Amino acid sequence: MQKQKIGFIGLGRMGAPMSRRLLAAGYELVVLDVNDVAMDALVEAGAEKAASPRDVADRTDIVITSLPKPDIVRHMALGEDGIAAGSRATIMLDVSTTGPSAAKEVAEGLSKVGKQWVDCPVSGGIKGATEGTLALMVSCPNATFETVKPVIANFGKAFHVGEEAGLGQVVKLANNMLAAAAVFLTGEAMAMGVKAGVDAKVMLDIINMSSGRNSASQDKFPKAVLPGTFDFGFATGLSYKDVRLCVDESETLGVPMVGGALVRQILAITQSKYGADSDFTSMVKLIEDWSGVEIRG
Ligand code: NAD
């Protein structure tokens, strides 16, 4: 069977390695990014260049988006020269973290022109995107899931959360709130130990064999805090956006999120101090600053 032709919009830290995996799997690819350097690198690897989201949707069967903000995803889909106006693509699959409201809104806009929305937020970072080991949180009708399955199998393991638009996004927001909370709380715990005189590496090793271990203690601290590089690979601005969307969603649903709201504030302070492009492990720099210690191996 002829493979579907794929469009890929947003060739950033996640989108670039994911696009490369599709090329390696033999898919024909049409790409678009506002950053010419990012686009040229993919064209050199064998992809075709597009001029607009509509152009991508005119030339491909499935359009994948990996973009930083819900507003950009909305605009790509439903704005002028957007994916909705394209003549060929019948499916838009969004791997960005956009939140359930944007997912529902875009799904509705696309359905008016006979196109299907798939929310497919991902977790696993740049490493997972490069190695094809991401967790994929997919919501779309069952038949559409069967259509996209062979394509997204190149990115990792797909979990079909449900048929309703936005359900994958809800799971993703919950996950990212937990990931950010883990960085912040592990930072507080580690700063206390180090200030009291415990060696940071010894303390982390103990936590990682004990009941307090978590994704930050096992992954982010050894890679980006103990070496003092603060370069894990996930931007403060993106983490802030995710936790903000998460707290907003819980409020809409009438569910308490006291801890999540606190993490949102910490990310707001981290962003104002270190910038949106800083790594989200910079939350720990904030704690180091407050407590007057450095957590180093
Ligand atoms: P990124 O900023 O590295 O990449 C975004 C890309 O989109 C950039 O190349 C940018 O030039 C491009 N872009 C922005 N506006 C555009 C427009 N109007 N038209 C075309 N291209 C445009 O971000 P990323 O880290 O790759 O994350 C992308 C999405 O994936 C975000 O929603 C993020 O929350 C999510 N995500 C990121 C990670 C991670 O570890 N980095 C993990 C899981 C999910």
Short mmCIF file of C-alpha atoms and ligand atoms in Angstrom, two decimals:
data_model
loop_
_atom_site.label_atom_id
_atom_site.label_comp_id
_atom_site.label_asym_id
_atom_site.label_seq_id
_atom_site.Cartn_x
_atom_site.Cartn_y
_atom_site.Cartn_z
CA MET A 1 0.00 0.00 0.00
CA GLN A 2 1.24 3.50 -0.88
CA LYS A 3 2.37 5.37 2.22
CA GLN A 4 0.51 8.56 3.08
CA LYS A 5 2.32 11.78 2.30
CA ILE A 6 2.93 13.73 5.49
CA GLY A 7 3.15 17.45 6.22
CA PHE A 8 5.14 18.64 9.26
CA ILE A 9 4.80 22.19 10.63
CA GLY A 10 7.14 23.30 13.43
CA LEU A 11 10.64 21.88 13.18
CA GLY A 12 11.91 22.80 16.64
CA ARG A 13 13.48 20.76 19.41
CA MET A 14 10.75 18.09 19.14
CA GLY A 15 9.51 18.55 15.56
CA ALA A 16 12.91 18.25 13.86
CA PRO A 17 13.84 14.81 15.24
CA MET A 18 10.27 13.55 14.76
CA SER A 19 10.32 14.66 11.09
CA ARG A 20 13.64 12.96 10.59
CA ARG A 21 12.22 9.71 11.90
CA LEU A 22 9.43 9.89 9.28
CA LEU A 23 11.97 10.48 6.50
CA ALA A 24 14.03 7.54 7.79
CA ALA A 25 10.88 5.37 7.70
CA GLY A 26 10.43 6.22 4.01
CA TYR A 27 7.62 8.78 4.21
CA GLU A 28 7.53 11.65 1.72
CA LEU A 29 7.50 14.82 3.78
CA VAL A 30 6.52 18.45 3.17
CA VAL A 31 7.80 20.84 5.88
CA LEU A 32 7.15 24.36 7.12
CA ASP A 33 8.74 26.55 9.81
CA VAL A 34 9.16 30.30 10.23
CA ASN A 35 12.81 29.57 10.92
CA ASP A 36 14.54 29.08 7.55
CA VAL A 37 17.56 27.38 9.13
CA ALA A 38 15.32 24.70 10.66
CA MET A 39 13.49 24.23 7.35
CA ASP A 40 16.67 24.08 5.24
CA ALA A 41 18.14 21.37 7.49
CA LEU A 42 15.10 19.16 6.80
CA VAL A 43 15.13 19.93 3.08
CA GLU A 44 18.75 18.82 3.00
CA ALA A 45 17.65 15.57 4.65
CA GLY A 46 15.11 14.96 1.84
CA ALA A 47 11.93 16.88 2.72
CA GLU A 48 10.11 19.33 0.41
CA LYS A 49 9.62 22.94 1.44
CA ALA A 50 6.15 24.53 1.72
CA ALA A 51 5.08 28.17 1.52
CA SER A 52 2.10 28.18 3.92
CA PRO A 53 0.02 25.81 6.06
CA ARG A 54 -2.52 25.70 3.24
CA ASP A 55 0.24 24.70 0.82
CA VAL A 56 1.23 21.87 3.20
CA ALA A 57 -2.41 20.70 3.32
CA ASP A 58 -2.72 20.95 -0.50
CA ARG A 59 0.20 18.58 -0.97
CA THR A 60 -0.17 15.98 1.81
CA ASP A 61 -2.66 13.54 3.37
CA ILE A 62 -1.94 14.13 7.07
CA VAL A 63 -0.58 17.38 8.52
CA ILE A 64 1.34 17.15 11.81
CA THR A 65 1.96 20.28 13.91
CA SER A 66 4.55 20.74 16.69
CA LEU A 67 4.19 24.35 17.75
CA PRO A 68 4.86 26.36 20.90
CA LYS A 69 1.47 27.93 21.72
CA PRO A 70 -2.27 27.22 21.37
CA ASP A 71 -2.79 30.51 19.48
CA ILE A 72 -0.23 29.50 16.85
CA VAL A 73 -1.89 26.09 16.43
CA ARG A 74 -5.30 27.81 16.06
CA HIS A 75 -3.88 30.18 13.46
CA MET A 76 -2.12 27.39 11.53
CA ALA A 77 -5.37 25.45 11.37
CA LEU A 78 -8.08 28.04 10.91
CA GLY A 79 -6.31 31.30 10.02
CA GLU A 80 -5.77 32.78 6.60
CA ASP A 81 -4.12 30.21 4.30
CA GLY A 82 -4.51 27.67 7.08
CA ILE A 83 -4.68 23.88 7.01
CA ALA A 84 -8.51 24.02 6.85
CA ALA A 85 -8.26 25.66 3.41
CA GLY A 86 -6.02 22.92 1.97
CA SER A 87 -7.50 20.66 -0.70
CA ARG A 88 -5.90 17.29 0.04
CA ALA A 89 -5.20 16.64 3.73
CA THR A 90 -8.10 15.11 5.65
CA ILE A 91 -6.37 14.87 9.03
CA MET A 92 -4.54 17.38 11.24
CA LEU A 93 -2.59 15.71 14.04
CA ASP A 94 -1.21 18.03 16.72
CA VAL A 95 1.70 16.82 18.84
CA SER A 96 2.02 20.19 20.63
CA THR A 97 0.77 20.83 24.15
CA THR A 98 -2.15 23.11 23.37
CA GLY A 99 -4.71 22.37 26.08
CA PRO A 100 -8.23 20.96 25.67
CA SER A 101 -10.03 24.24 24.81
CA ALA A 102 -7.88 24.95 21.76
CA ALA A 103 -8.14 21.28 20.75
CA LYS A 104 -11.95 21.39 20.87
CA GLU A 105 -12.12 24.71 19.02
CA VAL A 106 -9.81 23.60 16.20
CA ALA A 107 -11.55 20.20 15.97
CA GLU A 108 -14.87 21.99 15.45
CA GLY A 109 -13.43 24.38 12.83
CA LEU A 110 -11.87 21.51 10.90
CA SER A 111 -15.01 19.38 11.03
CA LYS A 112 -16.90 22.17 9.21
CA VAL A 113 -14.66 21.59 6.18
CA GLY A 114 -14.73 17.79 6.49
CA LYS A 115 -11.33 17.41 8.15
CA GLN A 116 -10.55 15.40 11.27
CA TRP A 117 -8.56 16.68 14.27
CA VAL A 118 -6.33 14.35 16.27
CA ASP A 119 -4.84 15.50 19.55
CA CYS A 120 -1.64 13.65 20.14
CA PRO A 121 0.45 15.46 22.77
CA VAL A 122 3.67 13.65 23.61
CA SER A 123 5.98 13.09 26.55
CA GLY A 124 9.58 11.92 26.65
CA GLY A 125 11.56 15.00 25.64
CA ILE A 126 14.08 15.45 22.86
CA LYS A 127 15.64 12.05 23.64
CA GLY A 128 12.27 10.33 23.19
CA ALA A 129 11.61 12.30 19.99
CA THR A 130 15.01 11.29 18.58
CA GLU A 131 14.79 7.63 19.57
CA GLY A 132 11.08 7.10 18.88
CA THR A 133 10.26 6.31 22.51
CA LEU A 134 7.69 9.03 23.28
CA ALA A 135 4.42 8.38 25.11
CA LEU A 136 1.62 9.56 22.76
CA MET A 137 -1.74 10.59 24.27
CA VAL A 138 -4.15 10.32 21.38
CA SER A 139 -7.79 11.34 21.19
CA CYS A 140 -9.79 10.99 17.96
CA PRO A 141 -12.47 8.69 16.54
CA ASN A 142 -11.52 4.98 16.44
CA ALA A 143 -11.35 4.87 12.62
CA THR A 144 -9.00 7.87 12.50
CA PHE A 145 -6.81 6.26 15.15
CA GLU A 146 -6.39 3.22 12.88
CA THR A 147 -5.39 5.53 9.99
CA VAL A 148 -2.74 7.46 11.92
CA LYS A 149 -1.39 4.51 13.92
CA PRO A 150 1.31 3.42 11.41
CA VAL A 151 2.57 7.01 11.14
CA ILE A 152 2.74 7.80 14.85
CA ALA A 153 4.24 4.38 15.63
CA ASN A 154 7.48 6.01 14.43
CA PHE A 155 7.33 8.41 17.40
CA GLY A 156 6.70 5.97 20.24
CA LYS A 157 3.88 4.19 22.06
CA ALA A 158 0.37 5.42 21.30
CA PHE A 159 -2.33 5.36 24.01
CA HIS A 160 -5.83 5.93 22.62
CA VAL A 161 -7.34 8.00 25.45
CA GLY A 162 -10.78 8.38 23.84
CA GLU A 163 -12.70 9.67 20.84
CA GLU A 164 -13.46 13.18 22.08
CA ALA A 165 -11.16 16.08 21.12
CA GLY A 166 -9.07 17.38 24.01
CA LEU A 167 -8.90 14.24 26.18
CA GLY A 168 -5.28 13.55 25.22
CA GLN A 169 -4.50 17.16 26.13
CA VAL A 170 -6.01 16.78 29.61
CA VAL A 171 -3.71 13.83 30.35
CA LYS A 172 -0.71 15.72 29.00
CA LEU A 173 -1.40 18.81 31.14
CA ALA A 174 -1.72 16.65 34.26
CA ASN A 175 1.59 14.96 33.44
CA ASN A 176 3.45 18.21 32.82
CA MET A 177 2.15 19.82 35.99
CA LEU A 178 3.51 16.80 37.88
CA ALA A 179 6.87 17.01 36.06
CA ALA A 180 7.26 20.70 36.93
CA ALA A 181 6.18 20.13 40.54
CA ALA A 182 8.81 17.39 40.83
CA VAL A 183 11.58 19.78 39.74
CA PHE A 184 10.49 22.44 42.23
CA LEU A 185 9.95 20.18 45.25
CA THR A 186 13.12 18.17 44.62
CA GLY A 187 14.97 21.50 44.47
CA GLU A 188 13.61 22.53 47.88
CA ALA A 189 14.45 19.18 49.46
CA MET A 190 17.96 19.10 47.99
CA ALA A 191 18.72 22.71 48.99
CA MET A 192 17.78 21.89 52.59
CA GLY A 193 20.12 18.87 52.64
CA VAL A 194 23.02 20.68 51.02
CA LYS A 195 22.69 23.70 53.31
CA ALA A 196 22.73 21.37 56.33
CA GLY A 197 26.02 19.90 55.04
CA VAL A 198 25.00 16.76 53.09
CA ASP A 199 26.83 16.06 49.82
CA ALA A 200 24.38 16.64 46.93
CA LYS A 201 25.34 13.48 45.02
CA VAL A 202 25.06 11.29 48.14
CA MET A 203 21.67 12.76 48.95
CA LEU A 204 20.36 12.26 45.41
CA ASP A 205 21.60 8.64 45.35
CA ILE A 206 19.74 7.97 48.61
CA ILE A 207 16.51 9.60 47.39
CA ASN A 208 16.71 7.62 44.15
CA MET A 209 16.76 4.37 46.18
CA SER A 210 14.02 5.62 48.51
CA SER A 211 10.35 6.54 48.45
CA GLY A 212 10.95 10.21 47.49
CA ARG A 213 12.38 9.36 44.06
CA ASN A 214 10.70 11.02 41.08
CA SER A 215 11.31 12.07 37.47
CA ALA A 216 13.35 15.11 38.56
CA SER A 217 15.56 13.25 41.04
CA GLN A 218 16.16 10.40 38.58
CA ASP A 219 16.60 12.38 35.38
CA LYS A 220 16.72 16.18 35.55
CA PHE A 221 18.96 16.60 38.62
CA PRO A 222 21.74 14.18 37.52
CA LYS A 223 21.71 15.62 33.98
CA ALA A 224 21.21 19.35 34.44
CA VAL A 225 21.40 20.44 38.10
CA LEU A 226 24.37 18.58 39.68
CA PRO A 227 26.61 19.54 36.69
CA GLY A 228 25.25 23.12 36.94
CA THR A 229 24.39 23.21 33.23
CA PHE A 230 20.62 23.82 33.58
CA ASP A 231 20.11 22.57 30.03
CA PHE A 232 17.74 19.61 30.32
CA GLY A 233 15.98 20.66 27.10
CA PHE A 234 12.54 21.97 28.10
CA ALA A 235 11.98 25.73 28.13
CA THR A 236 10.64 27.61 31.18
CA GLY A 237 8.17 29.42 28.88
CA LEU A 238 6.72 26.11 27.65
CA SER A 239 6.49 24.64 31.15
CA TYR A 240 4.79 27.81 32.42
CA LYS A 241 2.31 27.64 29.53
CA ASP A 242 1.54 23.97 30.32
CA VAL A 243 0.98 24.49 34.05
CA ARG A 244 -1.11 27.59 33.38
CA LEU A 245 -3.31 25.60 30.97
CA CYS A 246 -3.52 22.80 33.56
CA VAL A 247 -4.64 25.08 36.40
CA ASP A 248 -7.14 26.81 34.07
CA GLU A 249 -8.59 23.46 33.04
CA SER A 250 -8.94 22.22 36.62
CA GLU A 251 -10.71 25.46 37.49
CA THR A 252 -13.10 24.99 34.55
CA LEU A 253 -13.84 21.48 35.78
CA GLY A 254 -14.28 22.57 39.41
CA VAL A 255 -11.36 20.49 40.65
CA PRO A 256 -8.98 21.91 43.31
CA MET A 257 -5.38 22.44 42.18
CA VAL A 258 -3.73 24.27 45.05
CA GLY A 259 -0.29 22.70 44.53
CA GLY A 260 -0.46 23.23 40.77
CA ALA A 261 -1.30 26.92 41.24
CA LEU A 262 1.79 27.27 43.43
CA VAL A 263 4.00 25.69 40.77
CA ARG A 264 2.48 28.05 38.19
CA GLN A 265 3.57 31.03 40.34
CA ILE A 266 7.08 29.63 40.73
CA LEU A 267 7.33 29.24 36.95
CA ALA A 268 6.11 32.83 36.47
CA ILE A 269 8.89 34.07 38.78
CA THR A 270 11.47 31.83 37.06
CA GLN A 271 10.41 33.17 33.67
CA SER A 272 10.62 36.80 34.79
CA LYS A 273 14.06 36.23 36.31
CA TYR A 274 15.74 33.93 33.75
CA GLY A 275 13.59 34.43 30.62
CA ALA A 276 11.13 32.21 28.74
CA ASP A 277 13.95 30.53 26.82
CA SER A 278 15.79 29.42 29.96
CA ASP A 279 15.55 25.73 30.86
CA PHE A 280 12.74 24.84 33.29
CA THR A 281 15.34 23.37 35.67
CA SER A 282 16.11 27.08 36.33
CA MET A 283 13.37 26.80 38.99
CA VAL A 284 16.16 25.22 41.05
CA LYS A 285 18.43 28.24 40.46
CA LEU A 286 15.72 30.33 42.06
CA ILE A 287 15.73 28.10 45.16
CA GLU A 288 19.54 28.13 45.23
CA ASP A 289 19.46 31.90 45.13
CA TRP A 290 16.93 32.16 47.95
CA SER A 291 18.72 29.64 50.15
CA GLY A 292 22.29 30.71 49.39
CA VAL A 293 23.56 27.24 48.36
CA GLU A 294 24.41 25.47 45.11
CA ILE A 295 23.27 21.89 44.54
CA ARG A 296 26.27 20.46 42.69
CA GLY A 297 27.82 17.01 42.29
P1 NAD B 1 10.45 24.78 19.87
O1 NAD B 1 10.22 26.20 20.26
O2 NAD B 1 11.83 24.21 19.90
O3 NAD B 1 9.85 24.51 18.41
C1 NAD B 1 8.75 25.17 17.87
C2 NAD B 1 9.01 25.40 16.39
O4 NAD B 1 7.86 26.01 15.83
C3 NAD B 1 10.20 26.33 16.10
O5 NAD B 1 11.06 25.75 15.15
C4 NAD B 1 9.54 27.60 15.57
O6 NAD B 1 10.35 28.30 14.63
C5 NAD B 1 8.29 27.02 14.93
N1 NAD B 1 7.23 28.01 14.78
C6 NAD B 1 6.79 28.92 15.69
N2 NAD B 1 5.79 29.66 15.16
C7 NAD B 1 5.59 29.20 13.91
C8 NAD B 1 4.70 29.56 12.86
N3 NAD B 1 3.82 30.53 13.02
N4 NAD B 1 4.78 28.88 11.70
C9 NAD B 1 5.68 27.89 11.52
N5 NAD B 1 6.56 27.50 12.48
C10 NAD B 1 6.50 28.15 13.65
O7 NAD B 1 9.48 23.94 20.82
P2 NAD B 1 9.55 22.37 21.15
O8 NAD B 1 10.33 22.18 22.41
O9 NAD B 1 9.90 21.60 19.93
O10 NAD B 1 8.02 22.12 21.55
C11 NAD B 1 6.99 22.08 20.58
C12 NAD B 1 5.70 21.65 21.26
O11 NAD B 1 5.88 20.35 21.86
C13 NAD B 1 5.27 22.58 22.41
O12 NAD B 1 3.87 22.69 22.41
C14 NAD B 1 5.77 21.87 23.65
O13 NAD B 1 5.01 22.22 24.79
C15 NAD B 1 5.63 20.42 23.25
N6 NAD B 1 6.56 19.50 23.92
C16 NAD B 1 7.88 19.80 24.08
C17 NAD B 1 8.72 18.89 24.72
C18 NAD B 1 10.20 19.17 24.95
O14 NAD B 1 10.83 18.43 25.71
N7 NAD B 1 10.79 20.17 24.32
C19 NAD B 1 8.21 17.65 25.16
C20 NAD B 1 6.88 17.37 24.93
C21 NAD B 1 6.05 18.29 24.31
#
